[in-house]
PDB file of C-alpha atoms in Angstrom:
ATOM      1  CA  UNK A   1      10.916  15.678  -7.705  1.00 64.00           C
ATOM      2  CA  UNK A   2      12.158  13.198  -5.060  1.00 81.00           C
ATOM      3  CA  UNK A   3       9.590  10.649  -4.116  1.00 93.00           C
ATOM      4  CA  UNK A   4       9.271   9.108  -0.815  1.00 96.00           C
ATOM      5  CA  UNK A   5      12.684   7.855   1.238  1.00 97.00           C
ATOM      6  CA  UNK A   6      13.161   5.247   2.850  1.00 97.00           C
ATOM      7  CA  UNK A   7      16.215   4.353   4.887  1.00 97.00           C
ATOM      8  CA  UNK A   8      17.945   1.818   4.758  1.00 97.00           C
ATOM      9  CA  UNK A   9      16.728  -0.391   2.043  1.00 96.00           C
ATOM     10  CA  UNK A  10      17.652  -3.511   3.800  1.00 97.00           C
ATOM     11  CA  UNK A  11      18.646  -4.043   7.158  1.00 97.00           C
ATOM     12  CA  UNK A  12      19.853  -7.756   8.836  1.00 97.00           C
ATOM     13  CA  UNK A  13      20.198  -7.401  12.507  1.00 97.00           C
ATOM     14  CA  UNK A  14      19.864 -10.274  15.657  1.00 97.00           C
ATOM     15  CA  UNK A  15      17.013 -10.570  18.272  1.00 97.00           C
ATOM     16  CA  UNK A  16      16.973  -8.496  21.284  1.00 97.00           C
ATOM     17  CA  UNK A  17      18.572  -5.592  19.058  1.00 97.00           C
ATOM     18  CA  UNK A  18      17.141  -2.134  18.429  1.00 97.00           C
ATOM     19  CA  UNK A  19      16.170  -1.250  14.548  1.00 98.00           C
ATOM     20  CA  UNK A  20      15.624   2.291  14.062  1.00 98.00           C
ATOM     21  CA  UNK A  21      13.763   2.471  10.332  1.00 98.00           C
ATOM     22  CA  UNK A  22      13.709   6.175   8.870  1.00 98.00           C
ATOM     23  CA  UNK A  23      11.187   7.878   5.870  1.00 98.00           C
ATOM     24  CA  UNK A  24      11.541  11.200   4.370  1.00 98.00           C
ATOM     25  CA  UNK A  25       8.068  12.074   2.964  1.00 97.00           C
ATOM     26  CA  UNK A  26       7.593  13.819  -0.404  1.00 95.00           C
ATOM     27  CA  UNK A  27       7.791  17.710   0.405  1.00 94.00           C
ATOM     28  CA  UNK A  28       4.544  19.154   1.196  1.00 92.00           C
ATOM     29  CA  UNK A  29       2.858  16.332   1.756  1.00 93.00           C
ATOM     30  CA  UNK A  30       0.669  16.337   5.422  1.00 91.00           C
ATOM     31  CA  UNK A  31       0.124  12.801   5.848  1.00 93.00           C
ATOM     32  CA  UNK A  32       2.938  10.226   6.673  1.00 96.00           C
ATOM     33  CA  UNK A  33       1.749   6.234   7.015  1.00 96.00           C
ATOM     34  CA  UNK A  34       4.117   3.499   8.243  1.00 97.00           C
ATOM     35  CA  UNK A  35       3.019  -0.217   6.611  1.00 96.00           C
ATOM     36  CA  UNK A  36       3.991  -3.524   7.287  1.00 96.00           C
ATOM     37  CA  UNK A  37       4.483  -6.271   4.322  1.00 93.00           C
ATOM     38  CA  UNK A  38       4.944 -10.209   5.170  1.00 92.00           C
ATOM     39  CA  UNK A  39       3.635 -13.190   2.855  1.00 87.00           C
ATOM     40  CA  UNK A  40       1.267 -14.165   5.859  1.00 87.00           C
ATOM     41  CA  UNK A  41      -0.646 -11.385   6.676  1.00 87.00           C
ATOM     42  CA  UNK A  42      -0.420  -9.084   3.685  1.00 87.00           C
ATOM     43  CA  UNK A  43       0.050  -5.169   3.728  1.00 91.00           C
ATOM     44  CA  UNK A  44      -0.708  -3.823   7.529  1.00 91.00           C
ATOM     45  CA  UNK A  45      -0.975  -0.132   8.670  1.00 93.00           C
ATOM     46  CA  UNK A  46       1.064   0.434  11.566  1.00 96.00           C
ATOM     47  CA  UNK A  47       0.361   4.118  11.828  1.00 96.00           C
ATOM     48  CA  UNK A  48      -0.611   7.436  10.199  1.00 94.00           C
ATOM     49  CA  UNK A  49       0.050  11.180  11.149  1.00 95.00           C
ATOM     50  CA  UNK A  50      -1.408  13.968  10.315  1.00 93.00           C
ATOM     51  CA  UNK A  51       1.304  17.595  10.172  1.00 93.00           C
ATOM     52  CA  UNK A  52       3.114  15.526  12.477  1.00 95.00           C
ATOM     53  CA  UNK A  53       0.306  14.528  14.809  1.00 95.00           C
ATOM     54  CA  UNK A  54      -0.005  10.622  15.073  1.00 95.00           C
ATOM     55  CA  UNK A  55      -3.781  10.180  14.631  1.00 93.00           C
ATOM     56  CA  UNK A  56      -4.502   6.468  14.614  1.00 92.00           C
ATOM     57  CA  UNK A  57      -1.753   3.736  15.774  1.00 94.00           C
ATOM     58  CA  UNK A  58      -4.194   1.267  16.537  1.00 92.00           C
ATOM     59  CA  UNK A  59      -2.003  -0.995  14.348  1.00 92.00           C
ATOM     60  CA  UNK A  60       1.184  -1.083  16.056  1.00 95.00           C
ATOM     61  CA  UNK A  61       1.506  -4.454  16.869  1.00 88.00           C
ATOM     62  CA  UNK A  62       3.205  -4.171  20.649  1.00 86.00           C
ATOM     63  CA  UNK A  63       4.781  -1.824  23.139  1.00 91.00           C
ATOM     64  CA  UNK A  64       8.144  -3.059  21.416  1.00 95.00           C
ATOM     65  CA  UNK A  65       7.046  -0.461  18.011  1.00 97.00           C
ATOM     66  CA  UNK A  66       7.159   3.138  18.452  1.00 97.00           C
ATOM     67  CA  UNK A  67       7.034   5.757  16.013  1.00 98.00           C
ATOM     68  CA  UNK A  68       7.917   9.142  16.020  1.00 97.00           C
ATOM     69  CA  UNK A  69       7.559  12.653  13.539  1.00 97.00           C
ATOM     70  CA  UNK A  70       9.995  15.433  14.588  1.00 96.00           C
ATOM     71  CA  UNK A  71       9.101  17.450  11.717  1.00 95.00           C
ATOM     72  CA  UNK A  72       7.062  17.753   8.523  1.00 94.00           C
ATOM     73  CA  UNK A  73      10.350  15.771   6.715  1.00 95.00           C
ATOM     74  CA  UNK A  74      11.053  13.238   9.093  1.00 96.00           C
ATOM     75  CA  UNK A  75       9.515  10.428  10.622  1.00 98.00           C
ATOM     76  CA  UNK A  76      11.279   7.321  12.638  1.00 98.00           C
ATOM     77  CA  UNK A  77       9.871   3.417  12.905  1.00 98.00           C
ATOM     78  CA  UNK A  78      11.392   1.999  16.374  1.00 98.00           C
ATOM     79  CA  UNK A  79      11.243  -1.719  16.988  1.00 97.00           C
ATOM     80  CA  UNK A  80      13.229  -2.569  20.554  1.00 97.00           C
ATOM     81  CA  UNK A  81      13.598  -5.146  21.062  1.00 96.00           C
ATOM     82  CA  UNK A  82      13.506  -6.988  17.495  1.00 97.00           C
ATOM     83  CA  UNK A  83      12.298 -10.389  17.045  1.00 96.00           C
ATOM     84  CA  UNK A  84      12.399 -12.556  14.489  1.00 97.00           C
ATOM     85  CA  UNK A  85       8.604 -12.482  13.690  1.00 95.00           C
ATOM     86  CA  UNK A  86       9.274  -8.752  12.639  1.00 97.00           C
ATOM     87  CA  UNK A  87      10.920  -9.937   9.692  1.00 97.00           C
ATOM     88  CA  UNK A  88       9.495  -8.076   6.629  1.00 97.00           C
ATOM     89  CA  UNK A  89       8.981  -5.629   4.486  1.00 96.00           C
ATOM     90  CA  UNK A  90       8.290  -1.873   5.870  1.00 97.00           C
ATOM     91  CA  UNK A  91       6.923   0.591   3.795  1.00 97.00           C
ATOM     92  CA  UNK A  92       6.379   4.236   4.572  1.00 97.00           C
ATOM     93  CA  UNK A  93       3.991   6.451   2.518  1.00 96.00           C
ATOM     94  CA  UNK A  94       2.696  10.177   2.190  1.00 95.00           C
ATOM     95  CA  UNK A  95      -0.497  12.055   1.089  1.00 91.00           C
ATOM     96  CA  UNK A  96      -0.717  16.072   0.660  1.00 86.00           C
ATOM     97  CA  UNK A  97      -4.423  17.091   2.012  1.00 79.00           C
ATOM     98  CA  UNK A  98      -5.283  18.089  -1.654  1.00 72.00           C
ATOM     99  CA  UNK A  99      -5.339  14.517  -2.639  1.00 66.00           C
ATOM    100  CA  UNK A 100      -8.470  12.524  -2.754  1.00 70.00           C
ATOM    101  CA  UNK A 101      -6.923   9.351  -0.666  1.00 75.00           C
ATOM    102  CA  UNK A 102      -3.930   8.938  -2.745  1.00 84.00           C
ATOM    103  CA  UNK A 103      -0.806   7.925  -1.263  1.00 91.00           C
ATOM    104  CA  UNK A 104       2.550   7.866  -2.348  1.00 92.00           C
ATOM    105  CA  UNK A 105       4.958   5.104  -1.440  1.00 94.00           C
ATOM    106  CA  UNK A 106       8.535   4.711  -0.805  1.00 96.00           C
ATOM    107  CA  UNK A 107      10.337   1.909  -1.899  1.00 94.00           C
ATOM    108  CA  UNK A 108      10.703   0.227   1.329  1.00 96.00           C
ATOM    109  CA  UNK A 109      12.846  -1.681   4.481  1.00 97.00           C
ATOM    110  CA  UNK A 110      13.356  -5.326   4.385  1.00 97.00           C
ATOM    111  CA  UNK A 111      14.242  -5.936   7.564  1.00 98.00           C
ATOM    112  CA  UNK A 112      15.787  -9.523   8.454  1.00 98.00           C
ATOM    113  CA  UNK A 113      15.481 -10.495  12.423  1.00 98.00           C
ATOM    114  CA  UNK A 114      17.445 -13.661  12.998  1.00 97.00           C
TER     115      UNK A 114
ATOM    116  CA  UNK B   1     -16.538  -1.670   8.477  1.00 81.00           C
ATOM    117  CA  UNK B   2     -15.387  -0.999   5.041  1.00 86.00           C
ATOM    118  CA  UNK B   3     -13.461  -3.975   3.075  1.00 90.00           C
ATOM    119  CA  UNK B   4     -12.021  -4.507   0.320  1.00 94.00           C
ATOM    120  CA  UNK B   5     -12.352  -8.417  -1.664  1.00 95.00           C
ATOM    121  CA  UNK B   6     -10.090  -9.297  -4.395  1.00 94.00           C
ATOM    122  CA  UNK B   7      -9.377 -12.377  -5.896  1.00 87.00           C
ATOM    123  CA  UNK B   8      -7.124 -14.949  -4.652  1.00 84.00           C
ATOM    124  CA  UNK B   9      -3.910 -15.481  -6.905  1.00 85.00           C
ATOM    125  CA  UNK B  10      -1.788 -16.364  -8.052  1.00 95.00           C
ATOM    126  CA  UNK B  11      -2.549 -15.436 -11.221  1.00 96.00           C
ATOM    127  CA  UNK B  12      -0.509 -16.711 -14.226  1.00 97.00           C
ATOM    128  CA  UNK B  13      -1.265 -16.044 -18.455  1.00 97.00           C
ATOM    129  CA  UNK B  14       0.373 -15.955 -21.600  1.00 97.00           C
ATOM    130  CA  UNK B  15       1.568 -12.843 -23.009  1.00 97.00           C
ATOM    131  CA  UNK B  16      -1.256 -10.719 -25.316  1.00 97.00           C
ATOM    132  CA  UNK B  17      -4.119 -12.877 -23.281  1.00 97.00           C
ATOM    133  CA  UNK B  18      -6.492 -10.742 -21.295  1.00 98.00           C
ATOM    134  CA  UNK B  19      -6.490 -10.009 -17.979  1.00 97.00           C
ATOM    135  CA  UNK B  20      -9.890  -9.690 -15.223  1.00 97.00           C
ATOM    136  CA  UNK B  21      -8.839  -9.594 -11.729  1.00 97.00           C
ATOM    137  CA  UNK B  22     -12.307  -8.865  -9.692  1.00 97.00           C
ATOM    138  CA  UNK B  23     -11.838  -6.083  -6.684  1.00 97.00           C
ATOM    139  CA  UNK B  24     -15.414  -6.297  -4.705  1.00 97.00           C
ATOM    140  CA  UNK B  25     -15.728  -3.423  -1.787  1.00 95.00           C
ATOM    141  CA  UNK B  26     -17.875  -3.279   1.556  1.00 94.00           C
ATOM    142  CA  UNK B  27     -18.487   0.454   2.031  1.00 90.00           C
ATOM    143  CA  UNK B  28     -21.385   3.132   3.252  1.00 82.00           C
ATOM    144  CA  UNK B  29     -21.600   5.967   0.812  1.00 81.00           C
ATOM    145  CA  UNK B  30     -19.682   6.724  -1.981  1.00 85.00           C
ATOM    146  CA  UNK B  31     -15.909   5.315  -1.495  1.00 90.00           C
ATOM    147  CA  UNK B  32     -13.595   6.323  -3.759  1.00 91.00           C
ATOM    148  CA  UNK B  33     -11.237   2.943  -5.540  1.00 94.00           C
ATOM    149  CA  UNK B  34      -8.265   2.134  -6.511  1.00 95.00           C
ATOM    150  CA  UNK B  35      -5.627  -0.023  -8.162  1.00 97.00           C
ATOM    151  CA  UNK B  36      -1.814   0.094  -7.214  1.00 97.00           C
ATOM    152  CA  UNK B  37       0.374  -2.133  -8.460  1.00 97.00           C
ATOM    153  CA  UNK B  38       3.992  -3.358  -6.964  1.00 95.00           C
ATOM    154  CA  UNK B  39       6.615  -4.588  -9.186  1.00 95.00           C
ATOM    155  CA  UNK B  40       8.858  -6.762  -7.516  1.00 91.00           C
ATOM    156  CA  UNK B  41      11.048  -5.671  -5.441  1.00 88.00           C
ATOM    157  CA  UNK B  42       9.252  -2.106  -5.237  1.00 90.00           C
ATOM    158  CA  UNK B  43       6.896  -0.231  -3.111  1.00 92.00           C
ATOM    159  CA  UNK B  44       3.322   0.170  -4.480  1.00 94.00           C
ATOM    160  CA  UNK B  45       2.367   2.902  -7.070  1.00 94.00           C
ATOM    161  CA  UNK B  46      -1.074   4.024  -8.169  1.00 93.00           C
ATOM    162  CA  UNK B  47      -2.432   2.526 -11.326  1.00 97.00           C
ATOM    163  CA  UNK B  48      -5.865   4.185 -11.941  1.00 96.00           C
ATOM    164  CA  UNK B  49      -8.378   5.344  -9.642  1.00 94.00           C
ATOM    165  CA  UNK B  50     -12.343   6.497  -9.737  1.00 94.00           C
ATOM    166  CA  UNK B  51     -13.985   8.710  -7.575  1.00 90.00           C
ATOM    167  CA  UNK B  52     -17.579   8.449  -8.055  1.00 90.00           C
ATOM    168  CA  UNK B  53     -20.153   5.777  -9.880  1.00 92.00           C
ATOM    169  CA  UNK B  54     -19.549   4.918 -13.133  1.00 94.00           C
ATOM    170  CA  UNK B  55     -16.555   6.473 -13.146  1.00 95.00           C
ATOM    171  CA  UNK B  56     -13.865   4.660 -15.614  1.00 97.00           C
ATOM    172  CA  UNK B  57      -9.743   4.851 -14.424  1.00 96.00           C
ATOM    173  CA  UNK B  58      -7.650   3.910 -16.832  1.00 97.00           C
ATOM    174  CA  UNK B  59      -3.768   3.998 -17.637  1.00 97.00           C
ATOM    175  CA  UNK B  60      -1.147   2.213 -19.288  1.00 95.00           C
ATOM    176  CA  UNK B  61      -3.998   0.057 -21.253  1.00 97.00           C
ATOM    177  CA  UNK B  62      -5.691  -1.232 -17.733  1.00 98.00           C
ATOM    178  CA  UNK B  63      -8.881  -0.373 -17.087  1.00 98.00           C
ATOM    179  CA  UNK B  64     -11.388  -0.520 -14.305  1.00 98.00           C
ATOM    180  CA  UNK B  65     -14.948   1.000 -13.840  1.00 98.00           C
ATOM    181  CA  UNK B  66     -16.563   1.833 -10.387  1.00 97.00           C
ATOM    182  CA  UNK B  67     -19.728   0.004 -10.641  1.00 96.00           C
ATOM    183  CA  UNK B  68     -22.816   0.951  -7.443  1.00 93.00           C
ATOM    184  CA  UNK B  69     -24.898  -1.549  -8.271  1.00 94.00           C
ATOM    185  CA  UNK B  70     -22.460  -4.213  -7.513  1.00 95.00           C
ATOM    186  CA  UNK B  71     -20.204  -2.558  -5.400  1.00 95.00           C
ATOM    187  CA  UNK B  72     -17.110  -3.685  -7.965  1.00 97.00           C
ATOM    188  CA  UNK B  73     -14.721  -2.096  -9.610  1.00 98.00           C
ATOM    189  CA  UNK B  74     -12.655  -5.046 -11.398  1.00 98.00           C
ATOM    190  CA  UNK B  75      -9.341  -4.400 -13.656  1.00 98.00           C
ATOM    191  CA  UNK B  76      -9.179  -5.604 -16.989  1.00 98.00           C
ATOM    192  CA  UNK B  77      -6.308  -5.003 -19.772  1.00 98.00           C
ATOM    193  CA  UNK B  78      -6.910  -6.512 -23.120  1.00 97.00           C
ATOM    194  CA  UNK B  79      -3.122  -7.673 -23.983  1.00 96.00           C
ATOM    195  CA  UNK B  80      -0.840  -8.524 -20.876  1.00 97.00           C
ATOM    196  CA  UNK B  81       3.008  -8.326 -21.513  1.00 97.00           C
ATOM    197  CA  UNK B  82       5.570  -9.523 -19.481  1.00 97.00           C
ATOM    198  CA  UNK B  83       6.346  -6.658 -18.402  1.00 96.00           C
ATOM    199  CA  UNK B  84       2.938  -6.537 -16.527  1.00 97.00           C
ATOM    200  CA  UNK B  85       4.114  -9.207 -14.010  1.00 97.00           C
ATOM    201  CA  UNK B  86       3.297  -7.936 -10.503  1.00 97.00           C
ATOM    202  CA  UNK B  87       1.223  -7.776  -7.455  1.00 96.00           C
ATOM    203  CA  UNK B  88      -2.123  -6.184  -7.648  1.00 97.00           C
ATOM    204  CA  UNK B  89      -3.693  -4.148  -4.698  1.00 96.00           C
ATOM    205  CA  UNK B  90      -7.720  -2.920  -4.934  1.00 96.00           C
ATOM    206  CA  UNK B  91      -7.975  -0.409  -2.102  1.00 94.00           C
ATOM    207  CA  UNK B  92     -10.616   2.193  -1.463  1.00 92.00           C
ATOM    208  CA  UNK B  93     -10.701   5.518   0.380  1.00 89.00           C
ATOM    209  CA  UNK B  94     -13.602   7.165   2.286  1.00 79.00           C
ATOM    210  CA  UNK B  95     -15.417   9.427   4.780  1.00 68.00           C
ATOM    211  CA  UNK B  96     -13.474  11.540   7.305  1.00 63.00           C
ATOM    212  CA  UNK B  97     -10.746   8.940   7.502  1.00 67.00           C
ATOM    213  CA  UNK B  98      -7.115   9.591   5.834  1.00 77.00           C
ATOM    214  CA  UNK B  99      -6.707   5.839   5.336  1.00 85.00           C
ATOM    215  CA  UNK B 100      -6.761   3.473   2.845  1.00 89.00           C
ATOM    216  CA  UNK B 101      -8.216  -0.137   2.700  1.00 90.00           C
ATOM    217  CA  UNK B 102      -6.848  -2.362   1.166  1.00 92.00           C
ATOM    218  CA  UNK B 103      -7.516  -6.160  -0.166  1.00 93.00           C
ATOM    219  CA  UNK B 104      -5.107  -8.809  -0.275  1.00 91.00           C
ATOM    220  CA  UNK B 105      -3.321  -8.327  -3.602  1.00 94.00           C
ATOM    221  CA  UNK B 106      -3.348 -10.697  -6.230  1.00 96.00           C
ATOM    222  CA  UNK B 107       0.327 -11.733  -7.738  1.00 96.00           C
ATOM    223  CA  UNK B 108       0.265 -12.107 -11.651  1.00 97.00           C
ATOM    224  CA  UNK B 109       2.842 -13.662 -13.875  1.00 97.00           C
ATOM    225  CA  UNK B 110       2.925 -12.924 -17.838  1.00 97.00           C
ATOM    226  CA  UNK B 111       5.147 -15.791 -19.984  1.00 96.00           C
ATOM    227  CA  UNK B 112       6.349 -15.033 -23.120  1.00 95.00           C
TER     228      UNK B 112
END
Protein backbone atom coordinates (compact mmCIF):
# COMPACT_ATOMS: atom_id res chain seq x y z
CA UNK A 1 0.00 0.00 0.00
CA UNK A 2 0.97 3.65 -0.68
CA UNK A 3 2.01 5.49 2.40
CA UNK A 4 1.51 9.07 2.98
CA UNK A 5 2.26 11.80 -0.09
CA UNK A 6 3.69 14.55 0.03
CA UNK A 7 4.07 17.05 -2.78
CA UNK A 8 6.62 18.39 -3.83
CA UNK A 9 9.57 17.07 -2.03
CA UNK A 10 11.45 20.24 -2.22
CA UNK A 11 10.38 23.49 -3.16
CA UNK A 12 12.86 26.93 -3.48
CA UNK A 13 10.75 29.92 -4.02
CA UNK A 14 11.43 34.05 -3.09
CA UNK A 15 9.69 36.15 -0.34
CA UNK A 16 6.41 37.68 -0.90
CA UNK A 17 5.51 34.46 -3.09
CA UNK A 18 2.66 32.02 -2.53
CA UNK A 19 3.71 28.16 -1.68
CA UNK A 20 0.91 25.89 -1.99
CA UNK A 21 2.26 22.42 -0.12
CA UNK A 22 -0.06 19.29 -0.92
CA UNK A 23 -0.49 15.60 1.21
CA UNK A 24 -2.38 12.67 0.10
CA UNK A 25 -3.16 10.68 3.30
CA UNK A 26 -2.97 6.86 3.44
CA UNK A 27 -6.56 5.60 2.28
CA UNK A 28 -8.90 5.23 5.05
CA UNK A 29 -7.23 6.97 7.35
CA UNK A 30 -9.62 9.89 9.35
CA UNK A 31 -7.03 11.99 10.73
CA UNK A 32 -4.70 14.28 8.60
CA UNK A 33 -1.84 16.48 10.72
CA UNK A 34 0.32 19.15 9.05
CA UNK A 35 3.99 19.53 11.07
CA UNK A 36 6.59 21.88 10.91
CA UNK A 37 10.50 20.78 11.20
CA UNK A 38 13.43 23.55 11.69
CA UNK A 39 16.79 22.95 13.76
CA UNK A 40 15.52 25.78 16.19
CA UNK A 41 12.37 24.88 17.35
CA UNK A 42 12.06 21.18 16.66
CA UNK A 43 8.90 19.28 15.25
CA UNK A 44 5.66 21.77 15.53
CA UNK A 45 1.96 20.85 14.86
CA UNK A 46 0.46 23.25 12.65
CA UNK A 47 -2.88 21.54 12.43
CA UNK A 48 -5.00 18.36 12.61
CA UNK A 49 -8.44 17.35 11.03
CA UNK A 50 -10.65 15.07 11.79
CA UNK A 51 -12.96 13.38 8.28
CA UNK A 52 -12.03 16.58 6.96
CA UNK A 53 -13.04 18.81 9.85
CA UNK A 54 -10.02 20.98 11.09
CA UNK A 55 -10.27 20.45 14.87
CA UNK A 56 -7.36 22.25 16.48
CA UNK A 57 -5.08 24.90 14.44
CA UNK A 58 -3.98 26.56 17.39
CA UNK A 59 -0.48 26.05 15.88
CA UNK A 60 -0.58 27.88 12.76
CA UNK A 61 1.86 30.31 13.25
CA UNK A 62 0.06 33.57 11.41
CA UNK A 63 -2.80 34.67 9.23
CA UNK A 64 -0.14 34.16 6.33
CA UNK A 65 -0.78 29.82 6.87
CA UNK A 66 -3.96 28.38 5.86
CA UNK A 67 -4.89 24.95 5.43
CA UNK A 68 -7.50 23.33 3.74
CA UNK A 69 -9.20 19.39 3.31
CA UNK A 70 -11.50 19.12 0.24
CA UNK A 71 -11.88 15.55 0.71
CA UNK A 72 -10.95 12.46 2.71
CA UNK A 73 -7.64 12.24 0.07
CA UNK A 74 -6.61 15.63 -0.07
CA UNK A 75 -5.42 18.22 2.05
CA UNK A 76 -3.49 21.69 1.04
CA UNK A 77 -0.72 23.76 3.34
CA UNK A 78 -0.99 27.60 2.11
CA UNK A 79 1.73 29.99 3.14
CA UNK A 80 1.04 33.68 1.30
CA UNK A 81 2.99 35.45 1.56
CA UNK A 82 6.34 33.32 2.21
CA UNK A 83 9.11 34.54 4.22
CA UNK A 84 12.24 33.46 4.74
CA UNK A 85 11.74 32.36 8.42
CA UNK A 86 9.35 29.64 6.90
CA UNK A 87 12.21 27.88 5.68
CA UNK A 88 11.93 24.17 6.71
CA UNK A 89 10.90 21.05 6.68
CA UNK A 90 6.93 20.26 6.39
CA UNK A 91 5.65 17.10 7.18
CA UNK A 92 2.11 15.86 6.79
CA UNK A 93 0.80 12.74 8.64
CA UNK A 94 -2.40 10.44 8.99
CA UNK A 95 -4.10 8.23 11.67
CA UNK A 96 -7.25 5.81 10.91
CA UNK A 97 -9.63 6.08 14.21
CA UNK A 98 -8.75 2.35 14.92
CA UNK A 99 -5.31 3.31 15.88
CA UNK A 100 -4.30 3.91 19.40
CA UNK A 101 -2.41 7.46 18.61
CA UNK A 102 -0.32 6.19 15.87
CA UNK A 103 0.45 8.28 13.05
CA UNK A 104 1.82 7.72 9.84
CA UNK A 105 4.17 10.13 8.15
CA UNK A 106 4.98 11.23 4.76
CA UNK A 107 8.26 11.89 3.73
CA UNK A 108 8.07 15.54 3.68
CA UNK A 109 8.51 19.42 1.97
CA UNK A 110 11.69 21.24 2.37
CA UNK A 111 10.75 24.36 1.56
CA UNK A 112 13.60 27.09 0.91
CA UNK A 113 12.29 30.95 1.31
CA UNK A 114 15.06 33.24 0.16
CA UNK B 1 -0.17 19.92 30.32
CA UNK B 2 1.31 16.76 29.15
CA UNK B 3 5.21 16.77 28.08
CA UNK B 4 7.40 14.82 26.90
CA UNK B 5 11.58 15.07 28.23
CA UNK B 6 14.22 13.41 26.34
CA UNK B 7 17.70 13.75 26.45
CA UNK B 8 19.70 16.34 24.85
CA UNK B 9 22.02 15.00 21.94
CA UNK B 10 23.82 14.68 20.13
CA UNK B 11 24.51 11.42 20.75
CA UNK B 12 27.57 9.70 19.18
CA UNK B 13 29.03 5.66 19.88
CA UNK B 14 30.95 3.09 18.37
CA UNK B 15 29.37 0.42 16.50
CA UNK B 16 28.17 -2.91 18.79
CA UNK B 17 28.26 -0.36 22.03
CA UNK B 18 24.94 0.02 23.75
CA UNK B 19 22.62 2.49 23.46
CA UNK B 20 20.17 4.35 26.59
CA UNK B 21 18.53 7.40 25.44
CA UNK B 22 16.10 8.43 28.56
CA UNK B 23 12.35 9.64 27.33
CA UNK B 24 10.71 11.09 30.78
CA UNK B 25 6.75 12.10 30.29
CA UNK B 26 4.43 14.68 32.23
CA UNK B 27 0.96 13.13 31.90
CA UNK B 28 -2.54 12.53 34.02
CA UNK B 29 -3.67 8.99 33.61
CA UNK B 30 -2.43 6.40 31.66
CA UNK B 31 -0.66 7.91 28.33
CA UNK B 32 0.19 5.69 25.91
CA UNK B 33 4.43 6.11 24.51
CA UNK B 34 6.27 5.98 21.86
CA UNK B 35 9.50 5.92 19.88
CA UNK B 36 9.77 7.05 16.12
CA UNK B 37 12.75 7.33 14.58
CA UNK B 38 13.80 9.59 11.33
CA UNK B 39 16.55 8.58 9.16
CA UNK B 40 18.00 11.33 7.46
CA UNK B 41 16.52 12.77 5.00
CA UNK B 42 13.06 10.96 5.87
CA UNK B 43 9.88 11.60 7.63
CA UNK B 44 9.45 9.87 11.04
CA UNK B 45 8.31 6.17 11.38
CA UNK B 46 7.18 4.32 14.48
CA UNK B 47 9.74 2.24 16.26
CA UNK B 48 7.91 0.53 19.20
CA UNK B 49 5.21 1.66 21.28
CA UNK B 50 3.41 0.60 24.85
CA UNK B 51 0.10 1.17 25.83
CA UNK B 52 -0.25 0.53 29.39
CA UNK B 53 2.32 0.07 32.60
CA UNK B 54 4.85 -2.22 32.33
CA UNK B 55 4.24 -2.72 29.04
CA UNK B 56 7.62 -3.65 26.96
CA UNK B 57 7.77 -2.32 22.88
CA UNK B 58 10.26 -3.70 21.15
CA UNK B 59 11.48 -4.04 17.40
CA UNK B 60 14.39 -4.29 15.34
CA UNK B 61 16.55 -5.17 18.69
CA UNK B 62 15.42 -1.67 20.54
CA UNK B 63 13.66 -1.87 23.40
CA UNK B 64 11.78 0.34 25.78
CA UNK B 65 9.48 -0.38 28.84
CA UNK B 66 6.65 1.99 30.10
CA UNK B 67 7.58 2.39 33.62
CA UNK B 68 4.46 4.34 36.28
CA UNK B 69 6.48 4.69 38.93
CA UNK B 70 8.84 6.93 37.19
CA UNK B 71 6.89 8.13 34.54
CA UNK B 72 9.84 6.81 31.89
CA UNK B 73 9.91 4.83 29.24
CA UNK B 74 13.74 5.00 28.02
CA UNK B 75 15.11 3.07 24.72
CA UNK B 76 17.86 0.84 24.96
CA UNK B 77 19.45 -1.56 22.12
CA UNK B 78 22.29 -3.73 23.18
CA UNK B 79 24.54 -3.50 19.82
CA UNK B 80 24.16 -0.18 17.71
CA UNK B 81 25.19 -0.44 13.96
CA UNK B 82 25.71 2.16 11.70
CA UNK B 83 22.96 1.71 10.21
CA UNK B 84 21.12 2.91 13.43
CA UNK B 85 22.30 6.54 12.86
CA UNK B 86 19.26 8.81 13.23
CA UNK B 87 17.09 11.14 15.10
CA UNK B 88 15.12 9.83 17.97
CA UNK B 89 11.56 11.17 18.90
CA UNK B 90 9.76 9.95 22.51
CA UNK B 91 6.17 11.08 22.05
CA UNK B 92 3.09 10.04 23.96
CA UNK B 93 -0.63 9.93 23.17
CA UNK B 94 -3.62 10.44 25.52
CA UNK B 95 -7.19 11.25 26.65
CA UNK B 96 -9.80 12.53 24.17
CA UNK B 97 -7.14 14.29 22.16
CA UNK B 98 -6.00 12.89 18.53
CA UNK B 99 -2.55 14.40 19.06
CA UNK B 100 0.68 13.46 19.77
CA UNK B 101 3.41 15.03 22.07
CA UNK B 102 6.35 14.98 21.33
CA UNK B 103 10.03 15.69 22.95
CA UNK B 104 12.82 17.18 21.26
CA UNK B 105 14.53 14.27 19.52
CA UNK B 106 17.84 13.21 20.21
CA UNK B 107 20.30 12.81 16.95
CA UNK B 108 22.61 9.64 17.22
CA UNK B 109 25.63 8.78 15.17
CA UNK B 110 27.08 5.02 15.04
CA UNK B 111 31.05 4.86 13.65
CA UNK B 112 32.31 1.91 12.40
Amino acid sequence: DAGVIQSPRHEVTEMGQEVTLRCKPISGHNSLFWYRQTMMRGLELLIYFNNNVPIDDSGMPEDRFSAKMPNASFSTLKIQPSEPRDSAVYFCASRPNSANYEQYFGPGTRLTVT
Amino acid sequence: GNSVTQMEGPVTLSEEAFLTINCTYTATGYPSLFWYVQYPGEGLQLLLKATKADDKGSNKGFEATYRKETTSFHLEKGSVQVSDSAVYFCALGQGGSEKLVFGKGTKLTVNP
